[in-house]
Coordinates of C-alpha atoms and ligand atoms in Angstrom, one line a residue:
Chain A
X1 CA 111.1 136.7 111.6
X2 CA 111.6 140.3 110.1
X3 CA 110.1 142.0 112.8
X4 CA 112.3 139.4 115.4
X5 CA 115.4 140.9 113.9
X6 CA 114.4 144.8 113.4
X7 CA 114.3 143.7 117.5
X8 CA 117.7 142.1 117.5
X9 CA 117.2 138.5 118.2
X10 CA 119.9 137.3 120.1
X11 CA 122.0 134.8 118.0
X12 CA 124.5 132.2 120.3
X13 CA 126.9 131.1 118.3
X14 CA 129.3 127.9 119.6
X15 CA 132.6 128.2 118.0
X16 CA 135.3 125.2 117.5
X17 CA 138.4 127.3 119.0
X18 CA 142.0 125.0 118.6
X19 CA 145.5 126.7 117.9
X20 CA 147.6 123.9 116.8
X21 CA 150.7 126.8 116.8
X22 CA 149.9 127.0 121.0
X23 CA 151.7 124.2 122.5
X24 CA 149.2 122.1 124.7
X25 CA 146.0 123.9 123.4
X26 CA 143.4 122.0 123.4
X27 CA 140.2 122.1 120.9
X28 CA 137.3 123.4 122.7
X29 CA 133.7 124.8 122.0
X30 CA 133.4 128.3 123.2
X31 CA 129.9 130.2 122.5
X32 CA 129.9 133.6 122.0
X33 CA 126.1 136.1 122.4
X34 CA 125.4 138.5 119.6
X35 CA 122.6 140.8 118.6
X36 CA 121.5 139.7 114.9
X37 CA 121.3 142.8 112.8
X38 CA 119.1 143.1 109.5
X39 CA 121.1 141.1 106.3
X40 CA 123.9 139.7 109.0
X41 CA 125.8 137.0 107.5
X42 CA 127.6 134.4 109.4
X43 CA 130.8 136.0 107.9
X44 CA 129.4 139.8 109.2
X45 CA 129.0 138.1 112.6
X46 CA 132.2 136.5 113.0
X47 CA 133.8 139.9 112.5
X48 CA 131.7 141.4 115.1
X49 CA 132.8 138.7 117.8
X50 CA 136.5 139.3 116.8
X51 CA 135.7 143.2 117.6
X52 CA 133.5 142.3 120.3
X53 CA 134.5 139.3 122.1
X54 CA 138.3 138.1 121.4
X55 CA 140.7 139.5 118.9
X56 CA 142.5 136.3 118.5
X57 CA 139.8 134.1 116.7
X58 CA 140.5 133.0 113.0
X59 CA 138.6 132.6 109.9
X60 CA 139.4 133.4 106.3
X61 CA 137.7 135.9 104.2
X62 CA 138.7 137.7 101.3
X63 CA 135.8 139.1 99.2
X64 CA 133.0 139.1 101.1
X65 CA 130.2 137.5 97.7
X66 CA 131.0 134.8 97.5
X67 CA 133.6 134.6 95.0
X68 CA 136.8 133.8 96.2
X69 CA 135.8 130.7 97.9
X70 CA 138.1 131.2 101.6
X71 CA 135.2 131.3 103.9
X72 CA 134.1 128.2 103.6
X73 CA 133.4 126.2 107.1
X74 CA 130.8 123.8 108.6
X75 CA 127.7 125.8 109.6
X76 CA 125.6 123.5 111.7
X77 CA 126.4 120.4 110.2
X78 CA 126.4 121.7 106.7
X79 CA 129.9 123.2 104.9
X80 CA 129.0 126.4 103.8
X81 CA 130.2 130.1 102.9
X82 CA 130.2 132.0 105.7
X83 CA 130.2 135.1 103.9
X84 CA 126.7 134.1 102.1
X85 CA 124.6 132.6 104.4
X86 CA 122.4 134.8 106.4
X87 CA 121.8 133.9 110.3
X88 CA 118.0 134.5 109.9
X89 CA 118.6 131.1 107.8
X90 CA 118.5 129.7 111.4
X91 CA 115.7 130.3 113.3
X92 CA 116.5 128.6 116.6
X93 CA 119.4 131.4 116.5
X94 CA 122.1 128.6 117.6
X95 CA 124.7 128.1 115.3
X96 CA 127.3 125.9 115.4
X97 CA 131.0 126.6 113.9
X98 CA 133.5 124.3 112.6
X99 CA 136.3 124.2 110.7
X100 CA 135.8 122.4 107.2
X101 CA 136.8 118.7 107.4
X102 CA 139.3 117.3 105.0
X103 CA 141.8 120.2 105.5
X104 CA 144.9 121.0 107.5
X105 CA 143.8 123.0 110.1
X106 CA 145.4 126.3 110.4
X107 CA 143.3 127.4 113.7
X108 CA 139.8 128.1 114.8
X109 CA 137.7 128.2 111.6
X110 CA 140.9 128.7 109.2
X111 CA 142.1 125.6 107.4
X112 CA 144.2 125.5 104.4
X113 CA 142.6 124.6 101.4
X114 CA 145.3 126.2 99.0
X115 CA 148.0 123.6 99.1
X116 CA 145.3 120.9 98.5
X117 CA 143.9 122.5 95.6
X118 CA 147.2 123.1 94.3
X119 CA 148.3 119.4 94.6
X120 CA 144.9 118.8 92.7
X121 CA 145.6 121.2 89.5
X122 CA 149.0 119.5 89.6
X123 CA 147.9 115.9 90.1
X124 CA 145.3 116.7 87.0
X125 CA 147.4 119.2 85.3
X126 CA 145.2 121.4 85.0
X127 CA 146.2 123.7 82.1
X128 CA 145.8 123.7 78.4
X129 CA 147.9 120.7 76.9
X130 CA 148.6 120.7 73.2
X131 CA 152.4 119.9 71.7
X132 CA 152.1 121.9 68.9
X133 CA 152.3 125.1 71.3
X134 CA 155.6 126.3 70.7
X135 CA 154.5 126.6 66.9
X136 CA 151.7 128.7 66.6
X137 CA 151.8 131.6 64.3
X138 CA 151.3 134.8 66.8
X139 CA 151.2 136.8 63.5
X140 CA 147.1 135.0 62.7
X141 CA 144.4 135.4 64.0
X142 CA 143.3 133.0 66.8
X143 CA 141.0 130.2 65.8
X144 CA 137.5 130.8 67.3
X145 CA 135.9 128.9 69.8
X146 CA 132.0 127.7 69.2
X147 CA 129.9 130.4 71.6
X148 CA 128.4 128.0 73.2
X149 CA 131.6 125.3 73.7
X150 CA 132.5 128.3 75.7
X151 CA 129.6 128.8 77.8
X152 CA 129.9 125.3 78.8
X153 CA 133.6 125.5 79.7
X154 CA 132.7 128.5 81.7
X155 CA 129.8 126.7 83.4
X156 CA 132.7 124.4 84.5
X157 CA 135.2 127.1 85.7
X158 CA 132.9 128.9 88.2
X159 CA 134.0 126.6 90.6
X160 CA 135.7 129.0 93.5
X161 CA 137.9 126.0 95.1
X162 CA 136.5 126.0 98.3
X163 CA 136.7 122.8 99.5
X164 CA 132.9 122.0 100.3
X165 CA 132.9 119.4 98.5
X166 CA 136.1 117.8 100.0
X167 CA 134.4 118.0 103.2
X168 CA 131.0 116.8 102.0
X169 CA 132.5 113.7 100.5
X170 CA 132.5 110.6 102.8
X171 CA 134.8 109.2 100.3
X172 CA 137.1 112.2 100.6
X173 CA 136.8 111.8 104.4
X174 CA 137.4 107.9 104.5
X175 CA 140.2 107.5 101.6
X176 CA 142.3 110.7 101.4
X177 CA 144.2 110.3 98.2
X178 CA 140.8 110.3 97.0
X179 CA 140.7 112.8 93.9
X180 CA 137.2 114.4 95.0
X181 CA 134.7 116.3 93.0
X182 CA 136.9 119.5 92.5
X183 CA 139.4 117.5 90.7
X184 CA 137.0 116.0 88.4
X185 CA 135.4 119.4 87.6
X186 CA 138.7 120.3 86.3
X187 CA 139.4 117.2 84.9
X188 CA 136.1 117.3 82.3
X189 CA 136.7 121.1 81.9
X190 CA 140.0 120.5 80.3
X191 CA 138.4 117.8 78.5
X192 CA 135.3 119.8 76.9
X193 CA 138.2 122.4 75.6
X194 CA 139.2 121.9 72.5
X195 CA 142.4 123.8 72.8
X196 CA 143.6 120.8 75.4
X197 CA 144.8 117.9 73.1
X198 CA 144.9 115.5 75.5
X199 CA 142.7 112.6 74.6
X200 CA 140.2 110.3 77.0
X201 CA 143.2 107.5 77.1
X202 CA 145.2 110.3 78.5
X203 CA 142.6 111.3 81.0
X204 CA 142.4 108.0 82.3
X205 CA 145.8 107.7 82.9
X206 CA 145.1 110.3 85.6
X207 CA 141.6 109.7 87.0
X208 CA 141.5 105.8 86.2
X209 CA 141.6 104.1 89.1
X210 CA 140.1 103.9 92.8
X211 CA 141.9 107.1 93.8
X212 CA 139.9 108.6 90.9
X213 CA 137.1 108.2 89.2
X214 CA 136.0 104.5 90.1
X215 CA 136.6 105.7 94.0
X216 CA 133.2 108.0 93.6
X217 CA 130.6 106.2 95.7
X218 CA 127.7 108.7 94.5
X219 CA 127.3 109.9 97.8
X220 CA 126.6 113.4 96.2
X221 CA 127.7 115.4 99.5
X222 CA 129.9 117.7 96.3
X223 CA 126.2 117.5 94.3
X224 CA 124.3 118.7 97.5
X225 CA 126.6 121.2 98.8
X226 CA 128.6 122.6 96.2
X227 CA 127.9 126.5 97.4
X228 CA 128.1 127.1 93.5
X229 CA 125.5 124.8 92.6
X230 CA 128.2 123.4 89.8
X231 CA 126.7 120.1 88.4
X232 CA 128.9 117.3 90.1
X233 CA 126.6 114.4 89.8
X234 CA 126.4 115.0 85.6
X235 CA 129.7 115.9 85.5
X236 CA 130.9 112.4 87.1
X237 CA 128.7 110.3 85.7
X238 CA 130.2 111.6 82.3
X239 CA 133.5 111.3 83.2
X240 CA 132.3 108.0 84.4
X241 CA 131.0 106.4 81.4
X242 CA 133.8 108.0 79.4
X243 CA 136.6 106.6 81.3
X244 CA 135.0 102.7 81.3
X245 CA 134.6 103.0 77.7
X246 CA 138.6 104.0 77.3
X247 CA 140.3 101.3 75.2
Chain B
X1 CA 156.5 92.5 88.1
X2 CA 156.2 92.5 84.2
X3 CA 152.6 93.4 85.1
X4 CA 153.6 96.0 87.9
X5 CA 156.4 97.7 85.2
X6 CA 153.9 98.0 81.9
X7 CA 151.1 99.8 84.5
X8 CA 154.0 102.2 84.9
X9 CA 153.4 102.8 81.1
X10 CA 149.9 102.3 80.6
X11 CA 147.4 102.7 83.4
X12 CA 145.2 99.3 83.9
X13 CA 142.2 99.0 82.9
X14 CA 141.3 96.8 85.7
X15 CA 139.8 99.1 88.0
X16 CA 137.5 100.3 85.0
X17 CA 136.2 96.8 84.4
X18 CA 135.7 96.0 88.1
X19 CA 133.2 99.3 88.5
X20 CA 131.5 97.9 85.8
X21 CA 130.8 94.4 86.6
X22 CA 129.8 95.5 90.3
X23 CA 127.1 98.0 88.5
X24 CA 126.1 95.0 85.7
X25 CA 126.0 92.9 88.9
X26 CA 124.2 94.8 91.0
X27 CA 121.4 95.5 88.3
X28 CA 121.2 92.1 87.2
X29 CA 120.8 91.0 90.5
X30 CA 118.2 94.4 91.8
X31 CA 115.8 93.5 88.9
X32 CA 116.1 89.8 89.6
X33 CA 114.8 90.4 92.7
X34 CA 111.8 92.5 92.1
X35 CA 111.1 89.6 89.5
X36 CA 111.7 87.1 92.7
X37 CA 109.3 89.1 95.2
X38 CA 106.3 89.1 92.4
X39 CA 106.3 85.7 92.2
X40 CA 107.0 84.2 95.6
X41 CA 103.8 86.6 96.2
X42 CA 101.5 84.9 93.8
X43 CA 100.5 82.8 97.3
X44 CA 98.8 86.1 98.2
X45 CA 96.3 84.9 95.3
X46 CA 95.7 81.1 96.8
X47 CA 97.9 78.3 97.0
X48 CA 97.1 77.3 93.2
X49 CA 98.5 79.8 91.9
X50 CA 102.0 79.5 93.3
X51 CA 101.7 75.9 92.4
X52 CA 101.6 76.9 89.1
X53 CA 104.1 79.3 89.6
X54 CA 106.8 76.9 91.0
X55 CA 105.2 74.3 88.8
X56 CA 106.1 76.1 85.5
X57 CA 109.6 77.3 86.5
X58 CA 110.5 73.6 86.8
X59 CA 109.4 73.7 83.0
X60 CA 106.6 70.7 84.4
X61 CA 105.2 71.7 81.1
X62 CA 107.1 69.4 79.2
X63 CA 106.4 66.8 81.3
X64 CA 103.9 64.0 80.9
X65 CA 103.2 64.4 84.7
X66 CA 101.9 68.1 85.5
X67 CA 103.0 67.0 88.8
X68 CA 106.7 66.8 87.8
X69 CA 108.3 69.3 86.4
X70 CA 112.4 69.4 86.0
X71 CA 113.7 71.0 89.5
X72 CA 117.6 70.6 88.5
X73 CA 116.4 73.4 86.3
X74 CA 116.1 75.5 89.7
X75 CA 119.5 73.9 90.4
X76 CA 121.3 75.9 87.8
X77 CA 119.3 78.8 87.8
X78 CA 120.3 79.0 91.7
X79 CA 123.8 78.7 90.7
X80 CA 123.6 81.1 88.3
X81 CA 122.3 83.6 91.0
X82 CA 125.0 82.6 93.5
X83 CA 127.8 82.9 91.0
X84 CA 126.4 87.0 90.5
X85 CA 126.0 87.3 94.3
X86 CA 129.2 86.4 95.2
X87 CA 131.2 88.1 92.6
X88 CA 128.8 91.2 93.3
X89 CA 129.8 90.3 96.9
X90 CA 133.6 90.3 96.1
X91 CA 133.6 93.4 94.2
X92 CA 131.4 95.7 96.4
X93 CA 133.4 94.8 99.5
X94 CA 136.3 96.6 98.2
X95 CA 133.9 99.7 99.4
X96 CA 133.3 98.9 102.8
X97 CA 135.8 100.9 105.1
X98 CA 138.9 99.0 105.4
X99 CA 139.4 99.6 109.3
X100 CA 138.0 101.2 112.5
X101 CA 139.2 104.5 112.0
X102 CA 137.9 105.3 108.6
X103 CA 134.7 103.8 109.6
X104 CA 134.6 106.0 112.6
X105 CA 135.4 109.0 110.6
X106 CA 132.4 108.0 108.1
X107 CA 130.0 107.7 111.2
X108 CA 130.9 111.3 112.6
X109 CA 130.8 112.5 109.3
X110 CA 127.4 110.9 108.6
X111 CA 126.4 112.4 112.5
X112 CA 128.2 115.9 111.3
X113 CA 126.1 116.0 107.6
X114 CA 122.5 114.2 108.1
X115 CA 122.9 113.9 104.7
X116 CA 120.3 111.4 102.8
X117 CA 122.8 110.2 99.8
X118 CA 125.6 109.8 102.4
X119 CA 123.2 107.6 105.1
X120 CA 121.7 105.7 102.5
X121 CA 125.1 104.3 101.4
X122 CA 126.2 103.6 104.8
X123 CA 122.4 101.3 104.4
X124 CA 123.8 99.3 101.9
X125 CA 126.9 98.7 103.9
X126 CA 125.2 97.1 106.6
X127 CA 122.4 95.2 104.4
X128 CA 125.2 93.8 102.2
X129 CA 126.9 92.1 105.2
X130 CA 123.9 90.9 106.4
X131 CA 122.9 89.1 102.9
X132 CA 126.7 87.4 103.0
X133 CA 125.3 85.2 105.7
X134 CA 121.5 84.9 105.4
X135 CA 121.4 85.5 101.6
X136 CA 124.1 82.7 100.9
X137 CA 122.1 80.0 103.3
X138 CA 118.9 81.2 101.5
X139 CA 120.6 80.4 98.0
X140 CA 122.6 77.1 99.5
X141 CA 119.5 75.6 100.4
X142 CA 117.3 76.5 97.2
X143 CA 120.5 75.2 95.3
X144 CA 120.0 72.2 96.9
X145 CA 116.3 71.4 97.9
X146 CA 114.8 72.8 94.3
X147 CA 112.1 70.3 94.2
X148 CA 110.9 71.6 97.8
X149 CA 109.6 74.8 96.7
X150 CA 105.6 74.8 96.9
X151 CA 102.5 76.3 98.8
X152 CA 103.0 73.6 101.5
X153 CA 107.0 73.1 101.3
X154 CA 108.1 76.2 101.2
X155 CA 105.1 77.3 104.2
X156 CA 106.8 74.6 106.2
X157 CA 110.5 75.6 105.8
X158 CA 109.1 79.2 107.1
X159 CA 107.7 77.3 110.2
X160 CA 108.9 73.6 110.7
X161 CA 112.2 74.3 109.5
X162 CA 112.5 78.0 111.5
X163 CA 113.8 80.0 108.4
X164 CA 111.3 82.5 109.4
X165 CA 113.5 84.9 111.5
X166 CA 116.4 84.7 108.3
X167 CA 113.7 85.6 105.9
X168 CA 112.6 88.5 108.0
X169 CA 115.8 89.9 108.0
X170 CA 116.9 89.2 104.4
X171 CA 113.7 90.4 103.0
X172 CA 114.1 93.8 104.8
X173 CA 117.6 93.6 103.7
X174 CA 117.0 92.9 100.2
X175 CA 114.5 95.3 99.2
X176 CA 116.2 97.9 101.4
X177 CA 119.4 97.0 99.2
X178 CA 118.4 96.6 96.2
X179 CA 116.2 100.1 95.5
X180 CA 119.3 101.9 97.1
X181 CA 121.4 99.6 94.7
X182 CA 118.8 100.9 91.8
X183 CA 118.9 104.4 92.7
X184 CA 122.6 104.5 93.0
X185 CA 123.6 102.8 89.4
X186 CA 120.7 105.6 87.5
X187 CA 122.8 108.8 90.1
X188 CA 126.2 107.0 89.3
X189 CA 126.1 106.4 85.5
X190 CA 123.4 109.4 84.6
X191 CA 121.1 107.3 83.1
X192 CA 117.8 109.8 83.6
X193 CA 120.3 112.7 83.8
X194 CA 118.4 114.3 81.0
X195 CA 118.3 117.8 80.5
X196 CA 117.9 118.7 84.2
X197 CA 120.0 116.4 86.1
X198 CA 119.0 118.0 89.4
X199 CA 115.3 117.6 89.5
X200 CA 115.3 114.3 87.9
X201 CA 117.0 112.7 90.7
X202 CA 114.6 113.9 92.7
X203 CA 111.7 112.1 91.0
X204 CA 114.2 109.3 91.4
X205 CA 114.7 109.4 94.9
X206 CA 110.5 109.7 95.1
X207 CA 110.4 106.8 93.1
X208 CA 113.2 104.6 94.5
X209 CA 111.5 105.7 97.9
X210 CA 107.9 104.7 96.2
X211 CA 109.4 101.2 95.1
X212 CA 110.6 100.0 98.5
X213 CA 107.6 100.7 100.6
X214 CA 105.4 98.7 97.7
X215 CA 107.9 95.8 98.0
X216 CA 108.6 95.8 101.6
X217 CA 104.8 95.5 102.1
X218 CA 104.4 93.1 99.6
X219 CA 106.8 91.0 101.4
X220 CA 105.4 91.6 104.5
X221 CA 101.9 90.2 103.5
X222 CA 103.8 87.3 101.4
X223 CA 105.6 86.4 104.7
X224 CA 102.5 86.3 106.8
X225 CA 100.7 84.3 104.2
X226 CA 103.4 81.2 104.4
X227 CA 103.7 81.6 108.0
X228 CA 100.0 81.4 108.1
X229 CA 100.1 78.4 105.9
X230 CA 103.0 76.9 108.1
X231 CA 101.2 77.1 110.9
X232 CA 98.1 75.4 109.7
X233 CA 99.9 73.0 108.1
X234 CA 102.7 72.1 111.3
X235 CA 101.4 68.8 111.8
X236 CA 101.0 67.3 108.4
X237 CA 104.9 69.1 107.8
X238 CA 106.2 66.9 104.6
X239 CA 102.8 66.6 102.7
X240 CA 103.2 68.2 99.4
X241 CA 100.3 70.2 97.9
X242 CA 98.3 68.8 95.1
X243 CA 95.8 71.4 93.3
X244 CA 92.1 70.4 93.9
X245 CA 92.0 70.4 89.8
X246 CA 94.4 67.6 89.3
X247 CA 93.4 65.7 92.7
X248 CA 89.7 65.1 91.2
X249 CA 91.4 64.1 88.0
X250 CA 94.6 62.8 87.7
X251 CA 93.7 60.2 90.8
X252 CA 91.2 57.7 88.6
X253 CA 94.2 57.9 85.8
X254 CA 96.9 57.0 87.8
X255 CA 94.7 53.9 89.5
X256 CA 94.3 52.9 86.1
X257 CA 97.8 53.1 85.5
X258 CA 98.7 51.3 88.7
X259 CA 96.2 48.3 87.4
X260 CA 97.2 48.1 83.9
Ligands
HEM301 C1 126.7 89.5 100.2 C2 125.9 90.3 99.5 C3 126.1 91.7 99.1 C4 127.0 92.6 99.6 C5 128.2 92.4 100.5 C6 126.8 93.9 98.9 C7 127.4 95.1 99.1 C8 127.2 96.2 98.4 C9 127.9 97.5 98.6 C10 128.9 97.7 99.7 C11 127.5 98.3 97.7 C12 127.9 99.8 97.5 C13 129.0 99.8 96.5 C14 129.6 101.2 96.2 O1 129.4 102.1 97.0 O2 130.3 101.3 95.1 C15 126.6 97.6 96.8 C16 125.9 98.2 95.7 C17 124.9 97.6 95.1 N1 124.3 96.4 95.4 FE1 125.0 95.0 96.7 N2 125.7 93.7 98.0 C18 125.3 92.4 98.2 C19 124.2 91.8 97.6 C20 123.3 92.4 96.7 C21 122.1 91.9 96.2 C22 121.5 90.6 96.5 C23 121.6 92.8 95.4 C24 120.3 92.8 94.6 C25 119.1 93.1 95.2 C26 122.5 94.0 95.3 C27 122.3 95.1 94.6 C28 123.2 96.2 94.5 C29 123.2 97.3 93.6 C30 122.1 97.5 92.5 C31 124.2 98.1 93.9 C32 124.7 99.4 93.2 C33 125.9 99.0 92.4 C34 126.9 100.1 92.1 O3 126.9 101.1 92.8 O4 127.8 99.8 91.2 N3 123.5 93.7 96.2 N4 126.4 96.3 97.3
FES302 S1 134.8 135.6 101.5 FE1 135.1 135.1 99.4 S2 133.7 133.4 99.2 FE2 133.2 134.1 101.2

């Protein structure tokens, strides 16, 4: 494989292109030849066909490692970053493109995952809740959180919102008022932290029902594909039992 | 519209109890029929022994008669699987996708993914409407017939009575079910989660894997054998089986009887 790419191995790459700003564009496959280069990403090479081959293609990037979570987009079959998955993952050297399922497509490979994510740290209010707020004593020092409490919660938080799991969810893709796996991340984040006062009976009141937690079918496409590796199946099946428990 | 205005208030707790009795279903019924497969198999070890098998599940123990046992027993047990089949039934349909288009988008997505978890589901989709014909004409007549069950009676309802094909099919569609079923309830409650959630489903997906060849075999076999028997047995259909042991002996007691 190594010394195949030191040659350059030439890489085809079909791309979904659709522009749903172009009146009467239709969506359409178009594949694009490249020579694969030592380390090439799938984000590296879209880059190069935008240089190389049409200025006009779209895909979202922003850091490049995997941490902001904007390239995310089907890579044969499989939603993926784009920016950290090599090509000489594939050794046919065909690779397929699409834009992540689930989404509003913006165009191409570029979809908006931002206003879903928002409606989901609204729908779950995702901040610190805790009436007592607008009393604390600046003047003290802050109560201290348990070391490891907080290695948990960060566990929790390294979720980039990226939306692979949306798209890996049947459930998501069937039923789309369908909370998903992100939301429920959040959801036992906040409940792990003991700054948030909200209680399990208050936690139910959001993910309670068949639009929440009770609408999981344990597929695992979030378990299986979460480019994080965050634990989704644990996570859930907490959430799970804690919420059929709720008085 | 009292109802409708407190929910506005207080979330119900309905959906919460309906996952629940669809899992406590589900296992109830999975492990019942592992149970079920081990014993309709005992006619893999002679005719005899699943005698004795259907013999001692009509309690024929407390009967004078070992050839009598008390089949109304079956009766209720029957019903008592029905009643969990069709409430399972009513509450796992709320699951299937509600119209063409979402169960087009599954397939493509299924097509898109080749995702194991995902397919498998879509498995129990199709199984479980299978079993709400074959599995509740199964149950209707066991409900009904319970004193038919036995090497000969039950080998010539395979044949004579052409249940074959449906016990084919609902076999397959059982065990194929019901591990799934299994494997889903230990993923969706976390019960051998343990300390690392990731490789222990793995060993469970080995195992639930493991489990269905073992019973779909065992079926297989126990399906020949009472098609075998059914067969044999095509054109004396309606005898009933009497164990060589109580042929020799309980004959010369019941002439006596008869002369006394
Ligand atoms: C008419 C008959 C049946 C239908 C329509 C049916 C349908 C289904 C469906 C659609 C699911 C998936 C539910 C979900 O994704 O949440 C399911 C789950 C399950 N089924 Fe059935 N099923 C039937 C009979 C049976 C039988 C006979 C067994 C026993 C072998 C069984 C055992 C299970 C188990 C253990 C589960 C997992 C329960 C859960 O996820 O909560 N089912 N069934
Ligand atoms: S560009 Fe930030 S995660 Fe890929």
């Amino acid at each position: 494989m190594r010394q195949e790419q030191q040659n350059g191995r030439k890489l085809k790459f079909h791309i979904l292109r659709f522009n749903p700003q172009i009146e009467g564009d239709k969506p359409k496959m178009v594949t694009y030849e490249l020579t694969e280069a030592l380390g090439m990403t799938v984000f590296i090479a879209l880059n190069q066909i935008r240089e190389q081959h049409d200025p006009s293609l779209q895909f979202d990037f922003v850091c490049r490692a995997g941490i902001c979570g904007s390239c995310a987009m089907v890579i044969n079959g499989k939603p993926d970053l784009a920016c950290r998955t090599l090509t000489s993952k594939f050794p046919k050297g065909e690779i397929t493109l699409l834009p992540l399922p689930a989404f509003e497509l913006i165009g191409d490979l570029s979809v908006n995952t931002g206003k879903v994510m928002r409606a989901v740290s609204e729908r779950i209010e995702g901040w610190i809740h805790d009436k007592n707020m607008g009393e604390i004593d600046l003047t003290k020092m802050e109560v201290t959180m348990d070391p490891d409490l907080a290695d948990n919660i960060y566990e929790l938080e390294r979720c980039v919102e990226c939306g692979c799991c949306l798209a890996a969810c049947g459930t998501k893709r069937m039923r789309d008022d369908f909370l998903g796996a992100v939301g429920f991340m959040k959801v036992a984040r906040f409940l792990m932290d003991t700054r948030d006062k909200r209680t399990e009976e208050d936690m139910y009141e959001i993910i309670g029902d068949d639009d929440g937690i009770f609408g999981c079918m344990s597929l695992m496409g979030c378990e299986d594909f979460c480019p994080k590796d965050l634990p989704h199946q644990h996570q859930i099946a907490y959430l799970r039992r804690k919420m059929v428990t709720v008085k | 519209m009292e109802q409708l205005l407190s929910e506005q208030v207080k979330k119900s707790r309905t959906p919460a109890r309906l996952d629940f009795y669809q899992s406590a279903t589900g296992l109830i019924l999975g492990l019942f029929m592992w149970a079920h497969m081990l014993l309709v198999s005992s006619i893999l070890l002679g005719n005899e022994s699943m005698y004795w098998v259907a013999k001692s599940l009509e309690a024929s123990f407390l009967s004078k008669d070992p050839t009598h046992g008390y089949p109304i027993l079956v009766t209720f047990a029957v019903l008592g699987v029905f009643f969990l089949f069709i409430v399972h039934a009513g509450l796992a349909v709320r699951k299937f996708p509600s119209s063409w288009k979402q169960h087009r988008v599954f397939r493509s997505h299924m097509k898109m993914m080749k995702h194991k978890d995902t397919n498998i589901w879509y498995t129990q989709v199709v199984t479980g409407f299978i079993m709400f014909f074959f599995g509740s004409v199964h149950l209707y007549i066991m409900m009904t017939h319970p004193d038919k069950i036995g090497p000969y009676a039950s080998s010539d309802r395979f044949v004579s009575d052409w249940m074959w094909p449906l016990y084919l099919i609902l076999l397959l569609a059982v065990e194929a079910h019901g591990t799934i079923g299994l494997y889903r309830l230990a993923v969706k409650w976390g019960w051998f989660d343990g300390k690392n959630p990731v490789s222990n489903r793995k060993k469970l997906k080995f195992l639930k894997n493991l489990l269905a060849i073992f019973f779909i075999v065992l079926g297989l076999f126990t399906f020949a054998a009472y098609v075998k028997i059914g067969i044999e047995h095509r054109d004396k259909q309606g005898e009933r089986y009497i164990p060589s042991s109580l042929t020799s002996q309980a004959k010369p007691e019941a002439l006596i009887n008869y002369q006394s």
